[in-house]
Short mmCIF file of C-alpha atoms and ligand atoms in Angstrom, two decimals:
data_model
loop_
_atom_site.label_atom_id
_atom_site.label_comp_id
_atom_site.label_asym_id
_atom_site.label_seq_id
_atom_site.Cartn_x
_atom_site.Cartn_y
_atom_site.Cartn_z
CA MET Q 1 17.59 -15.55 13.12
CA LYS Q 2 17.04 -15.14 16.84
CA GLU Q 3 14.28 -17.26 18.38
CA TYR Q 4 12.00 -14.32 19.18
CA ASP Q 5 12.42 -12.76 15.72
CA LYS Q 6 10.57 -15.72 14.26
CA LEU Q 7 6.82 -15.69 13.71
CA ILE Q 8 4.93 -16.60 16.85
CA PHE Q 9 3.66 -19.80 15.19
CA GLU Q 10 7.24 -20.85 14.53
CA ILE Q 11 8.23 -20.71 18.20
CA SER Q 12 5.15 -22.73 19.16
CA LYS Q 13 5.82 -26.07 20.98
CA PRO Q 14 3.03 -28.62 21.42
CA GLY Q 15 1.62 -28.52 24.95
CA ARG Q 16 3.34 -25.33 26.05
CA LYS Q 17 1.01 -22.94 27.86
CA GLY Q 18 0.97 -19.40 29.14
CA TYR Q 19 -1.87 -19.80 31.65
CA GLN Q 20 -3.05 -21.95 34.53
CA LEU Q 21 -6.65 -22.37 35.59
CA PRO Q 22 -7.63 -23.81 38.97
CA ALA Q 23 -8.49 -27.45 38.35
CA ASP Q 24 -11.00 -27.73 41.19
CA LYS Q 25 -13.27 -25.03 39.82
CA TYR Q 26 -13.13 -25.49 36.07
CA GLY Q 27 -11.97 -29.08 35.67
CA VAL Q 28 -8.56 -30.39 34.80
CA ASP Q 29 -8.30 -28.59 31.45
CA GLY Q 30 -10.17 -25.54 32.67
CA MET Q 31 -12.90 -26.22 30.13
CA SER Q 32 -15.58 -28.23 31.87
CA ALA Q 33 -17.45 -25.10 33.00
CA ILE Q 34 -18.42 -24.52 29.35
CA PRO Q 35 -21.65 -26.39 28.45
CA ALA Q 36 -21.00 -29.25 26.03
CA GLY Q 37 -23.24 -27.74 23.37
CA LEU Q 38 -21.12 -24.59 23.20
CA MET Q 39 -17.76 -26.38 22.98
CA ARG Q 40 -16.06 -26.36 19.57
CA GLY Q 41 -15.31 -29.74 18.02
CA GLU Q 42 -11.70 -29.02 17.23
CA ALA Q 43 -9.17 -26.98 19.12
CA PRO Q 44 -8.36 -23.66 17.35
CA GLU Q 45 -4.98 -23.44 15.67
CA LEU Q 46 -3.25 -21.13 18.09
CA PRO Q 47 0.43 -20.91 18.87
CA GLU Q 48 1.36 -22.85 21.98
CA VAL Q 49 3.74 -20.63 23.88
CA SER Q 50 4.62 -19.61 27.41
CA GLU Q 51 3.92 -16.16 28.80
CA LEU Q 52 7.61 -15.31 28.58
CA ASP Q 53 7.64 -16.36 24.90
CA VAL Q 54 4.76 -14.01 24.16
CA VAL Q 55 6.16 -11.07 26.11
CA ARG Q 56 9.62 -11.35 24.52
CA HIS Q 57 8.23 -11.87 21.04
CA TYR Q 58 6.01 -8.77 21.10
CA THR Q 59 8.46 -6.59 22.99
CA ASN Q 60 11.12 -7.40 20.40
CA LEU Q 61 8.67 -6.66 17.60
CA SER Q 62 7.78 -3.29 19.15
CA ASN Q 63 11.48 -2.40 19.32
CA LYS Q 64 11.71 -2.77 15.55
CA ASN Q 65 9.22 0.05 15.16
CA PHE Q 66 10.35 3.59 14.64
CA GLY Q 67 8.53 6.44 16.35
CA VAL Q 68 8.99 9.97 17.67
CA ASP Q 69 9.73 8.35 21.01
CA THR Q 70 12.69 6.45 19.55
CA GLY Q 71 14.30 8.98 17.25
CA PHE Q 72 14.23 12.05 15.01
CA TYR Q 73 11.37 12.11 12.55
CA PRO Q 74 12.04 14.69 9.79
CA LEU Q 75 8.96 13.83 7.70
CA GLY Q 76 7.76 16.91 5.79
CA SER Q 77 4.18 18.17 5.33
CA CYS Q 78 3.16 16.00 8.22
CA THR Q 79 4.39 17.46 11.47
CA MET Q 80 5.35 14.67 13.82
CA LYS Q 81 5.59 16.43 17.09
CA TYR Q 82 6.80 16.14 20.58
CA ASN Q 83 3.99 14.55 22.53
CA PRO Q 84 4.39 15.47 26.19
CA LYS Q 85 3.50 12.45 28.28
CA ILE Q 86 1.60 14.58 30.76
CA ASN Q 87 -0.97 15.33 28.04
CA GLU Q 88 -1.72 11.62 27.77
CA GLU Q 89 -2.08 11.42 31.51
CA LEU Q 90 -4.46 14.38 31.59
CA ALA Q 91 -6.52 13.02 28.72
CA SER Q 92 -7.07 9.79 30.61
CA LEU Q 93 -8.23 11.41 33.87
CA PRO Q 94 -11.28 9.34 34.86
CA ALA Q 95 -13.36 12.48 35.53
CA PHE Q 96 -13.16 13.24 31.80
CA ALA Q 97 -12.57 9.83 30.22
CA GLY Q 98 -15.59 8.40 32.04
CA LEU Q 99 -18.08 11.02 30.81
CA HIS Q 100 -21.08 9.97 28.75
CA PRO Q 101 -22.15 12.23 25.86
CA LEU Q 102 -25.80 12.05 26.93
CA GLN Q 103 -25.15 13.34 30.46
CA ASP Q 104 -27.05 16.41 31.58
CA VAL Q 105 -25.13 19.62 30.78
CA LYS Q 106 -25.13 20.55 34.46
CA SER Q 107 -23.02 17.49 35.21
CA VAL Q 108 -20.40 18.14 32.46
CA GLN Q 109 -19.61 21.81 33.02
CA GLY Q 110 -15.86 21.15 33.20
CA ALA Q 111 -15.80 19.37 29.85
CA LEU Q 112 -17.88 22.10 28.22
CA GLN Q 113 -15.57 24.74 29.66
CA LEU Q 114 -12.57 22.96 28.16
CA TYR Q 115 -14.30 22.74 24.76
CA TYR Q 116 -15.25 26.43 24.93
CA GLU Q 117 -11.82 27.64 26.02
CA LEU Q 118 -9.99 25.58 23.40
CA GLN Q 119 -12.33 27.00 20.78
CA GLN Q 120 -11.53 30.53 22.03
CA ALA Q 121 -7.78 29.83 22.00
CA LEU Q 122 -7.92 28.57 18.41
CA SER Q 123 -9.98 31.62 17.39
CA SER Q 124 -7.41 34.00 18.78
CA LEU Q 125 -4.47 32.07 17.24
CA ALA Q 126 -6.20 31.94 13.85
CA GLY Q 127 -7.78 35.40 13.80
CA LEU Q 128 -11.22 33.95 13.08
CA LYS Q 129 -14.49 34.54 14.90
CA GLU Q 130 -15.46 31.05 15.95
CA PHE Q 131 -14.48 27.37 15.75
CA THR Q 132 -16.32 24.09 15.86
CA LEU Q 133 -14.24 21.25 17.30
CA ASN Q 134 -16.61 18.55 16.06
CA PRO Q 135 -14.82 17.21 12.93
CA TYR Q 136 -12.74 14.07 13.47
CA ALA Q 137 -9.71 14.76 11.26
CA GLY Q 138 -8.11 17.17 8.83
CA ALA Q 139 -9.94 15.81 5.79
CA HIS Q 140 -13.21 15.82 7.75
CA GLY Q 141 -12.54 19.47 8.66
CA GLU Q 142 -11.98 20.24 4.97
CA LEU Q 143 -15.29 18.61 4.08
CA THR Q 144 -17.07 20.52 6.86
CA GLY Q 145 -15.46 23.82 5.82
CA LEU Q 146 -16.36 23.29 2.17
CA MET Q 147 -19.94 22.48 3.17
CA VAL Q 148 -19.97 25.84 4.98
CA MET Q 149 -18.71 27.44 1.75
CA ARG Q 150 -21.42 25.75 -0.32
CA GLN Q 151 -24.09 26.63 2.24
CA TYR Q 152 -23.03 30.28 2.20
CA HIS Q 153 -23.61 30.57 -1.54
CA LYS Q 154 -26.80 28.51 -1.39
CA LEU Q 155 -28.34 30.73 1.30
CA ARG Q 156 -27.66 33.73 -0.93
CA GLY Q 157 -29.37 31.99 -3.85
CA ASP Q 158 -26.06 31.96 -5.71
CA ASP Q 159 -26.49 28.44 -7.09
CA LYS Q 160 -24.04 28.79 -9.98
CA ARG Q 161 -21.01 28.69 -7.66
CA THR Q 162 -19.89 25.07 -7.88
CA LYS Q 163 -16.15 25.36 -8.54
CA VAL Q 164 -13.28 25.27 -6.09
CA ILE Q 165 -9.84 26.38 -7.18
CA VAL Q 166 -7.05 24.17 -5.83
CA PRO Q 167 -3.31 24.68 -6.52
CA ASP Q 168 -1.47 21.84 -8.26
CA THR Q 169 0.78 21.50 -5.18
CA ALA Q 170 -2.11 20.98 -2.73
CA HIS Q 171 -2.32 18.10 -0.27
CA GLY Q 172 -4.26 15.25 -1.89
CA THR Q 173 -7.13 15.57 0.57
CA ASN Q 174 -8.01 19.07 -0.77
CA PRO Q 175 -9.35 18.03 -4.19
CA ALA Q 176 -10.78 14.84 -2.66
CA SER Q 177 -12.78 16.79 -0.04
CA ALA Q 178 -14.03 19.22 -2.68
CA MET Q 179 -15.37 16.31 -4.73
CA VAL Q 180 -17.06 14.76 -1.68
CA ALA Q 181 -18.64 18.15 -0.90
CA GLY Q 182 -20.19 18.06 -4.38
CA LEU Q 183 -17.96 20.80 -5.77
CA GLU Q 184 -15.96 20.76 -8.94
CA VAL Q 185 -12.17 21.05 -8.73
CA VAL Q 186 -10.33 23.52 -10.95
CA GLU Q 187 -6.53 23.47 -10.81
CA VAL Q 188 -4.43 26.62 -10.64
CA LYS Q 189 -0.76 26.38 -11.58
CA SER Q 190 2.17 27.13 -9.32
CA ARG Q 191 5.27 29.02 -10.23
CA PRO Q 192 8.63 27.19 -9.90
CA ASN Q 193 8.90 28.38 -6.26
CA GLY Q 194 5.53 26.81 -5.44
CA SER Q 195 3.60 30.06 -5.11
CA ILE Q 196 0.30 30.54 -6.92
CA ASP Q 197 0.63 31.99 -10.42
CA ILE Q 198 -1.67 35.03 -10.24
CA GLU Q 199 -1.80 35.34 -14.01
CA ASP Q 200 -3.08 31.76 -14.19
CA LEU Q 201 -5.56 32.47 -11.38
CA LYS Q 202 -7.22 35.60 -12.82
CA PRO Q 203 -9.00 33.99 -15.80
CA LEU Q 204 -10.44 31.28 -13.50
CA LEU Q 205 -12.24 33.81 -11.30
CA ASP Q 206 -15.79 34.11 -12.58
CA ASP Q 207 -19.29 33.85 -11.14
CA THR Q 208 -19.11 30.04 -10.97
CA VAL Q 209 -16.32 30.07 -8.39
CA ALA Q 210 -17.31 29.11 -4.84
CA GLY Q 211 -13.83 29.71 -3.49
CA ILE Q 212 -10.17 28.74 -3.36
CA MET Q 213 -8.35 26.31 -1.06
CA MET Q 214 -4.77 27.09 -0.17
CA THR Q 215 -2.15 26.97 2.48
CA ASN Q 216 0.44 29.58 3.39
CA PRO Q 217 3.34 28.81 3.71
CA ASN Q 218 2.76 26.70 0.61
CA THR Q 219 3.70 23.06 0.10
CA LEU Q 220 7.33 24.02 -0.55
CA GLY Q 221 7.49 25.81 2.79
CA MET Q 222 7.60 29.24 1.12
CA PHE Q 223 5.48 32.15 2.29
CA GLU Q 224 2.95 33.33 -0.29
CA THR Q 225 3.86 37.02 -0.29
CA GLU Q 226 1.03 38.01 -2.64
CA ILE Q 227 -1.65 36.58 -0.40
CA MET Q 228 -3.40 39.93 0.15
CA GLU Q 229 -3.75 40.41 -3.60
CA ILE Q 230 -5.00 36.84 -4.05
CA ALA Q 231 -7.53 37.38 -1.26
CA SER Q 232 -8.93 40.56 -2.74
CA LEU Q 233 -9.14 39.05 -6.25
CA VAL Q 234 -11.10 36.04 -4.94
CA HIS Q 235 -13.36 38.18 -2.76
CA GLU Q 236 -14.06 40.63 -5.61
CA ALA Q 237 -15.14 37.68 -7.73
CA GLY Q 238 -17.58 36.64 -4.99
CA GLY Q 239 -15.62 33.61 -3.76
CA LEU Q 240 -14.44 32.61 -0.29
CA LEU Q 241 -10.92 31.66 0.83
CA TYR Q 242 -10.32 28.35 2.55
CA TYR Q 243 -7.09 27.80 4.50
CA ASP Q 244 -5.65 24.30 4.96
CA GLY Q 245 -4.12 24.71 8.43
CA ALA Q 246 -3.21 21.08 9.01
CA ASN Q 247 0.29 22.13 10.08
CA LEU Q 248 0.06 25.46 11.81
CA ASN Q 249 3.42 25.64 13.56
CA PRO Q 250 5.19 27.96 11.09
CA MET Q 251 2.51 30.56 11.75
CA LEU Q 252 1.93 30.30 15.47
CA GLY Q 253 2.42 33.64 17.13
CA LYS Q 254 3.44 35.41 13.93
CA VAL Q 255 0.69 35.50 11.31
CA ARG Q 256 -3.00 34.65 11.37
CA PRO Q 257 -5.01 33.23 8.47
CA GLY Q 258 -7.95 35.50 9.39
CA ASP Q 259 -5.72 38.57 8.97
CA MET Q 260 -4.60 37.33 5.55
CA GLY Q 261 -8.21 37.37 4.36
CA PHE Q 262 -9.20 33.74 4.85
CA ASP Q 263 -12.86 33.06 5.63
CA ILE Q 264 -12.72 29.37 6.60
CA MET Q 265 -9.97 27.06 7.82
CA HIS Q 266 -9.29 23.80 9.56
CA ILE Q 267 -6.49 22.94 11.99
CA ASN Q 268 -5.20 19.43 12.65
CA LEU Q 269 -4.92 19.26 16.44
CA HIS Q 270 -3.12 15.95 15.89
CA LYS Q 271 -0.31 17.63 13.96
CA THR Q 272 0.13 21.06 15.49
CA PHE Q 273 -0.94 20.56 19.09
CA SER Q 274 0.84 17.43 20.25
CA THR Q 275 -1.49 14.45 19.81
CA PRO Q 276 0.57 11.60 18.35
CA HIS Q 277 -0.62 10.76 14.85
CA GLY Q 278 -0.03 8.13 12.27
CA GLY Q 279 -1.74 4.82 11.76
CA GLY Q 280 -5.02 6.60 11.15
CA GLY Q 281 -6.07 8.26 14.34
CA PRO Q 282 -7.52 9.44 16.56
CA GLY Q 283 -7.56 12.96 15.18
CA SER Q 284 -9.40 16.23 15.42
CA GLY Q 285 -9.90 18.82 12.67
CA PRO Q 286 -11.55 21.94 14.15
CA VAL Q 287 -13.02 24.37 11.61
CA GLY Q 288 -12.91 28.13 12.12
CA VAL Q 289 -14.90 30.76 10.26
CA SER Q 290 -15.14 34.52 9.98
CA GLU Q 291 -18.03 36.40 11.54
CA ARG Q 292 -20.43 36.24 8.59
CA LEU Q 293 -20.28 32.42 8.56
CA VAL Q 294 -20.77 31.66 12.26
CA ASP Q 295 -24.45 30.67 11.98
CA LEU Q 296 -23.59 28.15 9.27
CA LEU Q 297 -21.33 26.08 11.52
CA PRO Q 298 -22.42 22.55 12.37
CA THR Q 299 -24.21 21.70 15.60
CA PRO Q 300 -24.06 21.11 18.47
CA ARG Q 301 -22.09 24.12 19.72
CA VAL Q 302 -20.95 25.10 23.17
CA VAL Q 303 -21.71 28.60 24.45
CA LYS Q 304 -20.92 30.51 27.61
CA LEU Q 305 -23.92 32.04 29.34
CA ASP Q 306 -24.01 35.39 31.14
CA ASP Q 307 -23.82 33.69 34.54
CA GLY Q 308 -20.51 32.05 33.55
CA SER Q 309 -21.94 28.56 33.05
CA PHE Q 310 -21.79 26.61 29.78
CA ASP Q 311 -24.55 25.24 27.61
CA VAL Q 312 -25.01 23.17 24.48
CA VAL Q 313 -26.98 24.80 21.67
CA TYR Q 314 -28.29 23.62 18.34
CA ASN Q 315 -28.00 26.14 15.52
CA GLY Q 316 -31.00 27.31 13.55
CA ASP Q 317 -31.96 26.74 9.92
CA GLU Q 318 -28.76 28.14 8.46
CA SER Q 319 -26.54 25.54 10.12
CA LEU Q 320 -25.16 22.54 8.29
CA GLY Q 321 -26.61 20.30 10.97
CA SER Q 322 -24.47 17.62 12.50
CA VAL Q 323 -21.16 16.33 11.07
CA SER Q 324 -20.18 13.98 13.90
CA THR Q 325 -21.65 12.04 16.75
CA PHE Q 326 -21.87 14.55 19.58
CA PHE Q 327 -18.73 16.72 19.90
CA GLY Q 328 -15.94 14.86 18.09
CA ASN Q 329 -12.82 13.33 19.65
CA PHE Q 330 -12.73 14.82 23.11
CA GLY Q 331 -9.47 13.14 24.21
CA VAL Q 332 -7.58 14.84 21.36
CA MET Q 333 -9.04 18.19 22.39
CA MET Q 334 -7.82 17.64 25.96
CA LYS Q 335 -4.25 17.11 24.75
CA ALA Q 336 -4.36 20.22 22.55
CA TYR Q 337 -5.77 22.26 25.44
CA ALA Q 338 -3.04 21.03 27.78
CA TYR Q 339 -0.36 21.77 25.17
CA ILE Q 340 -1.57 25.31 24.49
CA LEU Q 341 -1.85 26.10 28.21
CA SER Q 342 1.56 24.63 29.00
CA LEU Q 343 3.20 26.79 26.32
CA GLY Q 344 1.26 29.86 27.37
CA ARG Q 345 0.64 33.13 25.59
CA ASP Q 346 4.33 34.08 25.42
CA ASN Q 347 5.98 30.79 24.52
CA ILE Q 348 3.48 29.93 21.83
CA LYS Q 349 4.85 32.94 19.93
CA ASN Q 350 8.19 31.13 19.66
CA VAL Q 351 6.81 28.06 17.92
CA GLY Q 352 6.74 29.55 14.41
CA PRO Q 353 10.16 31.26 14.60
CA MET Q 354 11.85 28.15 16.10
CA ALA Q 355 10.33 25.79 13.50
CA THR Q 356 11.53 28.22 10.81
CA LEU Q 357 15.02 28.58 12.25
CA ASN Q 358 15.49 24.80 12.54
CA ALA Q 359 14.39 24.18 8.94
CA ASN Q 360 16.67 26.90 7.56
CA TYR Q 361 19.59 25.62 9.64
CA ILE Q 362 19.33 22.15 8.08
CA LYS Q 363 18.76 23.57 4.59
CA GLU Q 364 21.80 25.83 4.67
CA SER Q 365 24.00 23.10 6.18
CA LEU Q 366 23.25 20.65 3.36
CA ARG Q 367 22.74 22.73 0.24
CA ASP Q 368 26.26 22.10 -1.12
CA LEU Q 369 25.55 18.35 -1.28
CA TYR Q 370 21.81 18.29 -2.08
CA LYS Q 371 20.08 20.14 -4.89
CA LEU Q 372 18.05 23.10 -3.63
CA PRO Q 373 15.54 23.99 -6.35
CA VAL Q 374 14.03 27.04 -4.62
CA GLU Q 375 16.28 29.74 -3.20
CA GLY Q 376 15.52 31.96 -0.23
CA PRO Q 377 14.52 31.46 3.38
CA CYS Q 378 11.91 28.75 3.91
CA LYS Q 379 9.39 28.52 6.72
CA HIS Q 380 8.92 25.27 8.69
CA GLU Q 381 10.00 22.92 5.90
CA PHE Q 382 11.79 22.78 2.57
CA VAL Q 383 12.38 20.47 -0.38
CA PHE Q 384 15.60 19.22 -1.97
CA ASP Q 385 15.51 17.77 -5.47
CA GLY Q 386 17.71 14.80 -4.58
CA LEU Q 387 21.49 14.77 -4.43
CA ALA Q 388 23.45 17.60 -6.06
CA ASP Q 389 25.67 15.00 -7.74
CA LYS Q 390 23.43 12.41 -9.40
CA SER Q 391 26.18 10.89 -11.57
CA THR Q 392 26.38 7.61 -9.65
CA GLY Q 393 22.64 6.96 -9.99
CA VAL Q 394 21.82 7.13 -6.27
CA THR Q 395 18.19 8.21 -5.91
CA THR Q 396 16.15 9.94 -3.22
CA LEU Q 397 14.70 6.53 -2.30
CA ASN Q 398 18.23 5.16 -1.74
CA VAL Q 399 19.16 8.13 0.46
CA ALA Q 400 15.95 7.72 2.48
CA LYS Q 401 16.63 3.99 3.01
CA ARG Q 402 20.26 4.61 3.98
CA LEU Q 403 19.15 7.03 6.72
CA LEU Q 404 17.40 4.09 8.43
CA ASP Q 405 20.77 2.39 8.91
CA PHE Q 406 21.86 5.43 10.93
CA GLY Q 407 18.75 5.41 13.12
CA PHE Q 408 16.85 8.27 11.47
CA HIS Q 409 13.37 8.11 10.01
CA ALA Q 410 13.28 9.08 6.34
CA PRO Q 411 12.02 12.51 5.25
CA THR Q 412 8.97 12.68 2.96
CA ILE Q 413 10.05 11.47 -0.49
CA TYR Q 414 8.68 12.04 -4.00
CA PHE Q 415 6.23 14.68 -2.73
CA PRO Q 416 5.56 17.37 -3.86
CA LEU Q 417 5.40 16.23 -7.48
CA LEU Q 418 7.01 19.45 -8.74
CA PHE Q 419 10.45 17.80 -8.78
CA HIS Q 420 11.60 14.32 -9.82
CA GLU Q 421 13.61 13.55 -6.69
CA SER Q 422 11.75 15.49 -3.96
CA LEU Q 423 13.12 15.05 -0.45
CA MET Q 424 11.02 17.08 1.95
CA ILE Q 425 12.38 17.87 5.41
CA GLU Q 426 10.54 19.30 8.42
CA PRO Q 427 12.42 19.22 11.73
CA THR Q 428 9.76 21.11 13.83
CA GLU Q 429 10.50 23.48 16.69
CA THR Q 430 10.99 20.86 19.37
CA GLU Q 431 14.32 19.32 18.32
CA SER Q 432 17.61 20.27 19.98
CA LEU Q 433 20.64 21.68 18.18
CA GLU Q 434 22.50 18.42 18.96
CA THR Q 435 19.85 16.33 17.18
CA LEU Q 436 19.82 18.64 14.16
CA ASP Q 437 23.64 18.44 13.98
CA GLU Q 438 23.59 14.65 14.14
CA PHE Q 439 21.05 14.53 11.33
CA ILE Q 440 23.10 16.95 9.22
CA ASP Q 441 26.26 14.86 9.78
CA VAL Q 442 24.50 11.71 8.64
CA MET Q 443 22.94 13.38 5.59
CA ARG Q 444 26.41 14.63 4.60
CA LYS Q 445 27.92 11.19 5.16
CA VAL Q 446 25.27 9.57 2.94
CA ALA Q 447 25.87 12.12 0.16
CA ILE Q 448 29.61 11.35 0.26
CA GLU Q 449 28.96 7.59 0.31
CA ALA Q 450 26.71 8.05 -2.72
CA ARG Q 451 29.69 9.45 -4.60
CA GLU Q 452 32.39 7.10 -3.32
CA ASN Q 453 30.55 3.86 -2.65
CA PRO Q 454 27.18 4.09 -4.44
CA GLU Q 455 26.42 0.34 -4.21
CA LEU Q 456 26.43 0.56 -0.42
CA VAL Q 457 23.72 3.25 -0.52
CA LYS Q 458 21.68 1.41 -3.16
CA GLU Q 459 21.60 -1.76 -1.04
CA ALA Q 460 20.56 0.02 2.16
CA PRO Q 461 19.09 -0.52 4.64
CA VAL Q 462 21.17 -3.40 5.92
CA THR Q 463 20.49 -3.09 9.65
CA THR Q 464 16.67 -3.19 9.67
CA ALA Q 465 14.38 -6.22 10.06
CA ILE Q 466 13.26 -5.95 6.44
CA SER Q 467 15.05 -4.13 3.67
CA HIS Q 468 13.21 -3.72 0.36
CA PRO Q 469 9.62 -4.90 0.76
CA ASP Q 470 7.38 -5.04 -2.28
CA GLU Q 471 5.17 -2.12 -1.23
CA THR Q 472 2.68 -2.44 -4.08
CA GLY Q 473 2.38 -6.18 -3.54
CA ALA Q 474 1.90 -5.69 0.19
CA ALA Q 475 -0.94 -3.23 -0.45
CA LYS Q 476 -2.61 -5.22 -3.23
CA ASN Q 477 -2.23 -8.76 -1.91
CA PRO Q 478 -1.83 -8.48 1.84
CA ILE Q 479 -1.13 -11.73 3.66
CA LEU Q 480 -2.96 -11.35 6.93
CA SER Q 481 -2.65 -14.75 8.58
CA TYR Q 482 -0.08 -17.47 9.14
CA LYS Q 483 -2.37 -19.93 7.35
CA ALA Q 484 -2.55 -17.71 4.28
CA MET Q 485 1.23 -17.42 4.27
CA LYS Q 486 1.66 -21.20 4.39
CA ALA Q 487 -1.00 -21.81 1.71
C1 PLP K 501 -2.37 15.81 7.04
C2 PLP K 501 -2.87 16.86 6.15
C3 PLP K 501 -4.23 16.90 5.79
C4 PLP K 501 -5.24 15.82 6.17
O1 PLP K 501 -5.39 15.61 7.55
P1 PLP K 501 -5.95 14.21 8.09
O2 PLP K 501 -6.15 14.40 9.55
O3 PLP K 501 -4.90 13.18 7.77
O4 PLP K 501 -7.24 13.92 7.39
C5 PLP K 501 -4.65 17.95 5.00
N1 PLP K 501 -3.78 18.90 4.57
C6 PLP K 501 -2.47 18.89 4.88
C7 PLP K 501 -1.58 19.97 4.38
C8 PLP K 501 -1.97 17.87 5.69
O5 PLP K 501 -0.66 17.86 6.00
#
């Protein structure tokens, strides 16, 4: 093991220091300026290392990480996108980053304009009347949207409507948000291609249904061609349609949820519009609604006045009230705004088609070696059911781990639950043909290795810092300090 791969406590040497304090001012050990009563009795157990030790140790650690900045990230149902560095720079402009949420509206006109224009841009991309940008994440947007749904029925005195229909392929946050919103979850079955089974849906539609939550393209990346029929069935039964727009790239410029009959939706700015995500934040989950639901949106809202200036308003009695402190995560909104403007009205129309082309290119280039359970063109992502030839016992997990040896992040594995060996791939629109070809070559190589040298694939990865961690153990009994590890 190299010196700087060790734990920082293991490279510690008694007396080694990474700082120097002027002896004349603070005493020889730099401590005498601290009153005796505040001094601790015993020195803390800290590693004793030089500045160079610390810098090398942490720089080496950071190089062991994998990120979109280091390589291709084909994770499905979780768009990891190109994050233009200029967006970060814009989001940290002191004129915006230094604002205080309690400043007078006259002094924050630029920020309000940005909020308003982003809201307008999302409305026109989604085909919905108005957005609130206040929710902090996708799941928070779902909760907000479902509260709008509940409020709509409540205001009409329709108190029986407590059920939300959720497909069995839905993202886990959908049923969870419905429960948190105080609604009851009813599952609707999918057909083998992942689309909603209309015959299974019909008997569920009665006067207790508040609405349905779905996404289109569905979790298998297939477009729900019967969406107009589904929408009219749900509307006839008195329910509303909620669209999970966490990953909007397959649609951008081509189809709009509002035109498909959806009444409420959320968008993850941190998946579709360039903010890096992972590790839990920061995020932003704007919620859009059709015209009849605008007054129910949470407050505060930003409006444009007749004289062209911007103001903050608090909705009346019909509104949900507040769902966040002030206006949500403003920095994330700035990056989304910059991304949308830098693509522009014309280029944004290419996002959906390019994401779709890239996904189909990979799918068609690998389908002889991996099992494709659903035929036909996909949208932005697709799912293999493991290797086509499973006779040597190499699993999806083994394939995913072997990819790490070749410098690729693994695709999403074992989701959706429709297949035993799901391997879900989403390249996104921003990758070059060369990168897609490299990935295809490696996927083909791994499939051939699995047939000819299966043990090699089962032992992978062999080039990474750790190989087969006990994931359950790490989650259940995390060891968070050096002391705990030594105990
Ligand atoms: C990521 C995701 C969510 C949840 O978004 P968060 O910001 O992680 O709360 C919801 N639905 C789908 C389809 C997603 O991919």
